[in-house]
Coordinates of C-alpha atoms in Angstrom, one line a residue:
Chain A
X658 CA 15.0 0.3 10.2
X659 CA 12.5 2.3 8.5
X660 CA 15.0 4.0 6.1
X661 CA 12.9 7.5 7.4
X662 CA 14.8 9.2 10.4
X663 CA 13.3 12.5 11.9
X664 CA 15.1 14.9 14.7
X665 CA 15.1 15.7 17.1
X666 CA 13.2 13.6 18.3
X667 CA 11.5 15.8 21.4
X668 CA 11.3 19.3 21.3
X669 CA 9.9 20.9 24.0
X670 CA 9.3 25.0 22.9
X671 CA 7.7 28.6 23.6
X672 CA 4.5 29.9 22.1
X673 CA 6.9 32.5 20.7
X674 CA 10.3 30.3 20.0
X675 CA 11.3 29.8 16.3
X676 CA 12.3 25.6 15.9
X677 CA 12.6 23.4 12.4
X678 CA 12.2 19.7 12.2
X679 CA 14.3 17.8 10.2
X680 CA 13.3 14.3 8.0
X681 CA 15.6 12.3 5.9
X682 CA 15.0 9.7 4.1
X683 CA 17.4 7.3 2.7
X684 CA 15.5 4.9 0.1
X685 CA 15.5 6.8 -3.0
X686 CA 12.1 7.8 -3.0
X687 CA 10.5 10.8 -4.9
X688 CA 8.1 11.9 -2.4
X689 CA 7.7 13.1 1.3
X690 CA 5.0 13.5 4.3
X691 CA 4.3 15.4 6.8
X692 CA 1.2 14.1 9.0
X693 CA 0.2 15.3 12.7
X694 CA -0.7 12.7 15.3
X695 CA -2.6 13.8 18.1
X696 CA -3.7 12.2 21.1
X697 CA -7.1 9.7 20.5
X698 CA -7.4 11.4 16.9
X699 CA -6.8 10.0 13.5
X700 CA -3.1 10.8 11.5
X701 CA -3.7 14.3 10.1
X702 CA -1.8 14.7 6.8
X703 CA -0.2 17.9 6.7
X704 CA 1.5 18.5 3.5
X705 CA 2.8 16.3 0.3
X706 CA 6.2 16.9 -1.9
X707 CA 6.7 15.0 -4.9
X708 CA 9.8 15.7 -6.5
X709 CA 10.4 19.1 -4.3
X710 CA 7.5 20.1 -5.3
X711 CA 4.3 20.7 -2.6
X712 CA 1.5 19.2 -4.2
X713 CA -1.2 19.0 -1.2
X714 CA -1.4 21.4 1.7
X715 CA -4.5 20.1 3.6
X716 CA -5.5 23.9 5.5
X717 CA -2.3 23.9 7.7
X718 CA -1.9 27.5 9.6
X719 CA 0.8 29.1 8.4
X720 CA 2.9 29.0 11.9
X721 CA 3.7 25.6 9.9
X722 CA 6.0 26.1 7.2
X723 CA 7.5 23.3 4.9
X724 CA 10.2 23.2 3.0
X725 CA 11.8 20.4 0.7
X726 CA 15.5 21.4 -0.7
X727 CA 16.1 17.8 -2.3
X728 CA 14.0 14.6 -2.2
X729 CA 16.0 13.1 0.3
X730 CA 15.2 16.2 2.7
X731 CA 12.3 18.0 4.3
X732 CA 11.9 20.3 6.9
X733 CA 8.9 21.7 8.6
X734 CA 9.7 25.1 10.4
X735 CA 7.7 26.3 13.4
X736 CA 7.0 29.7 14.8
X737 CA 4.4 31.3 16.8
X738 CA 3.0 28.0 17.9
X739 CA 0.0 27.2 20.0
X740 CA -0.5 24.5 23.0
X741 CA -2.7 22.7 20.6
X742 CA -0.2 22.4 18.4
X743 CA 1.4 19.5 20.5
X744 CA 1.6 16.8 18.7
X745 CA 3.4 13.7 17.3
X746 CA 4.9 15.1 14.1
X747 CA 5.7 12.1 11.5
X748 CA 7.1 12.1 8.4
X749 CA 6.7 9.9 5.4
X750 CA 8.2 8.8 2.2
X751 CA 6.7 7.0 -0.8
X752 CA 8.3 6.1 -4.4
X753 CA 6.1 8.8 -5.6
X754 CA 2.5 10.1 -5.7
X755 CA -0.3 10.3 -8.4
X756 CA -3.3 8.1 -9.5
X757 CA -2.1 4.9 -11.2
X758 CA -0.7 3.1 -8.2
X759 CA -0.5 3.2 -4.7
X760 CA 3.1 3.3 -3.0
X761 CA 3.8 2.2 0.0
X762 CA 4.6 5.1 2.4
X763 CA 7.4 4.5 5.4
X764 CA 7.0 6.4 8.0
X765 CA 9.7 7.8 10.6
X766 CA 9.8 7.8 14.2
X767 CA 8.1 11.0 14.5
X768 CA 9.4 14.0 16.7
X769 CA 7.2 14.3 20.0
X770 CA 6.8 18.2 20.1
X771 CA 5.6 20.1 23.1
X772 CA 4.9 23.9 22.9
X773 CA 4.4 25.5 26.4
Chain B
X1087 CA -18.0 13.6 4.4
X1088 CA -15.6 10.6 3.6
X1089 CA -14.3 9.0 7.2
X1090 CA -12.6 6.3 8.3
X1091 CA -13.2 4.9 12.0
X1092 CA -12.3 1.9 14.1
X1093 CA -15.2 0.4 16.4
X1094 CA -13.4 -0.5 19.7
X1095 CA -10.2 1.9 20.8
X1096 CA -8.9 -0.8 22.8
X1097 CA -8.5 -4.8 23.0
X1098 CA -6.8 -7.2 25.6
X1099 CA -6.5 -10.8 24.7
X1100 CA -4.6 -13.4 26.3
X1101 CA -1.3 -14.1 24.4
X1102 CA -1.4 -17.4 22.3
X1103 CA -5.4 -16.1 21.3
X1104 CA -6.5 -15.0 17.7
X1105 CA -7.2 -11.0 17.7
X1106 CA -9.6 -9.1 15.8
X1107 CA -9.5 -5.4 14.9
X1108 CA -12.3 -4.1 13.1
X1109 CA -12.8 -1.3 10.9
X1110 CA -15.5 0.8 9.2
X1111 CA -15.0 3.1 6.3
X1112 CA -17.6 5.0 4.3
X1113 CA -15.9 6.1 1.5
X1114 CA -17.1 4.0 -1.3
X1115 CA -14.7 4.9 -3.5
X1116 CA -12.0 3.7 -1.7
X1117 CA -10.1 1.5 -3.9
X1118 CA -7.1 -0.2 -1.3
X1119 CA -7.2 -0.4 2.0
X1120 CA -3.8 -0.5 4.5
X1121 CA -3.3 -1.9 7.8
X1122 CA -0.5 0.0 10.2
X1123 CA 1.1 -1.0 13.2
X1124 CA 2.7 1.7 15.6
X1125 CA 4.4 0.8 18.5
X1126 CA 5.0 2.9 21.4
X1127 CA 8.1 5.4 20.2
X1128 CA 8.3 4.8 16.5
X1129 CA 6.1 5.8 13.6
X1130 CA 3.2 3.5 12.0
X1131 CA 4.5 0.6 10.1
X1132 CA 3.2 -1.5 7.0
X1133 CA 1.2 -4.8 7.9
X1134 CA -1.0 -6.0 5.3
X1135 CA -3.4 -4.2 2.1
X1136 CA -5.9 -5.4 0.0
X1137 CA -7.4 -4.0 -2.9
X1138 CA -11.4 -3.2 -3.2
X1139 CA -11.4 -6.3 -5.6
X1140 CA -10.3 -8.7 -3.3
X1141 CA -12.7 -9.9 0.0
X1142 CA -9.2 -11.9 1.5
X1143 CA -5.9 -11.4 2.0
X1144 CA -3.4 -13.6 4.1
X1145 CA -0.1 -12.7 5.3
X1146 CA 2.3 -14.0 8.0
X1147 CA 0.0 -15.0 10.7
X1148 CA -2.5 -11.6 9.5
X1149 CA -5.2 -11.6 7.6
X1150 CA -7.6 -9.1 5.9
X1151 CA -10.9 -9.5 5.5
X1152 CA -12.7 -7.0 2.9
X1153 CA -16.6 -6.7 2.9
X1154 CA -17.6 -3.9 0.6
X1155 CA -21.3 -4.4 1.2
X1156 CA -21.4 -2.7 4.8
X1157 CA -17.9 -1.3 4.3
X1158 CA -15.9 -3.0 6.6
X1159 CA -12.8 -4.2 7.2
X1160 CA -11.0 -6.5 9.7
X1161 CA -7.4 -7.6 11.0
X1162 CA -7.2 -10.9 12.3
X1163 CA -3.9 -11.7 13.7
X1164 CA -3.4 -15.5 14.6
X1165 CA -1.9 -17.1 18.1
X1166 CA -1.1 -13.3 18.8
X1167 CA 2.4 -12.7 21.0
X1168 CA 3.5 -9.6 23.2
X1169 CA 5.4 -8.0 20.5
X1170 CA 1.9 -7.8 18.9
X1171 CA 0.6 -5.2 21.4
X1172 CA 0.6 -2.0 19.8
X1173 CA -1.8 0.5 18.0
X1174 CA -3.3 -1.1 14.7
X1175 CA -4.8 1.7 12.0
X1176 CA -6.8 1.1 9.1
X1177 CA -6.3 3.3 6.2
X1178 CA -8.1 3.8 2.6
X1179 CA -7.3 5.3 -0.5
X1180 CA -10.1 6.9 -2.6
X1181 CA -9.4 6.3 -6.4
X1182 CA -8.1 9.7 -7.7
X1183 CA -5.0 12.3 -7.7
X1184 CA -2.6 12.1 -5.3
X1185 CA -3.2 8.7 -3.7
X1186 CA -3.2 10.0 -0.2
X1187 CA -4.2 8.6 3.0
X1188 CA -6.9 8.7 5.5
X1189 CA -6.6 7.0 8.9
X1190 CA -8.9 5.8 11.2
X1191 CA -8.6 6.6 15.2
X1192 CA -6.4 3.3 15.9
X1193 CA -6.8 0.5 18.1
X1194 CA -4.6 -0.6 20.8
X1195 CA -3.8 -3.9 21.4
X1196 CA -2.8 -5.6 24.6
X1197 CA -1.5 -8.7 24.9
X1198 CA -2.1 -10.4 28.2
X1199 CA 0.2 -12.7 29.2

């Protein structure tokens, strides 16, 4: 047990449905991923929260739209999607970010989503 | 630009044999480097890391090897078993803000039996 859950976890939607996805994480830490797995390509990181604050957003479209109410929490909401935008969405959590240390980041079981 | 990438994208060997999974980075200021496992339904998973200092690490029945000079890395995993098979990841982390990630491609293991 990871200690990360994520739901649902499949999601099948419309190009024009409106859908959140949900990541808890129950180990105290101080910051959160998002990170898009594709098929045969490398984990794309998405977006980083540290403390409920967004620190990185790596050029995400804004059809993706995150939000972090509390460090245990973060959502990523969805709208106007694409086909391409099927994915394996996984999410993260990490003691915290910043330059003086690495921390270990534990993933979650990712949500497969499909967008038709 | 900075990239991380795996030579092979798959590897089969015969359950009770040693694996090898190598990776090639080209970021040379990547200071720690992070091995994943992901198995099929569930999100990558901590194996081993090493630090750009270190040429060696050994864990429970994995080790890293480190060579900075051609910027490679490698997971050996001993007497491998079927829980083994899986996708394998390298990662790196440049030195700098924000500590984040960047994957390679993966490499998926089979275990024959």
């Amino acid at each position: 047990e990871t200690g990360v859950t994520q739901t649902p976890r499949h999601l099948v939607m419309g190009m024009t449905n409106k859908k959140s996805l949900k990541c808890e994480q129950h180990l105290g830490h101080n910051a959160m991923y998002w990170y898009k797995q594709s098929a045969k390509k490398p984990l794309e990181l998405m977006f980083v929260y540290s403390l409920e604050e967004r620190v990185e957003n790596n050029s995400v479209p804004s059809r993706f739209s995150p939000e972090c109410p509390n460090s245990s929490h973060l959502f990523l909401h969805l709208h106007t999607l694409q086909p391409e935008d099927s994915a394996l969405y996984l999410c993260a959590s990490s003691q915290d970010t910043g330059p003086s240390s690495y921390n270990e980041q534990f993933f979650g079981p990712g949500t497969r989503l499909t967008v038709l | 630009g900075e990239s991380v990438g795996l030579h092979l994208p798959t590897l089969s060997v015969q359950e009770g044999d040693n694996s090898i999974i190598n990776c090639a980075y080209s970021n040379s200021a990547s200071d720690y480097f992070i091995w994943y496992k992901q198995e099929s339904g569930k999100g990558p998973q901590f194996i081993i890391d090493i630090r750009s200092n270190m040429d060696k690490r050994q864990g429970q029945r994995v080790t890293v090897l480190l060579n900075k000079t051609v910027k490679h890395l490698s997971l050996q995993i001993a007497a491998t078993q079927p829980g083994d098979s899986a996708v394998y990841f390298c990662a790196e982390i440049s030195s700098g803000s924000a500590r984040q990630l960047t994957f390679g491609s993966g490499t998926q293991l089979t275990v024959l039996p």
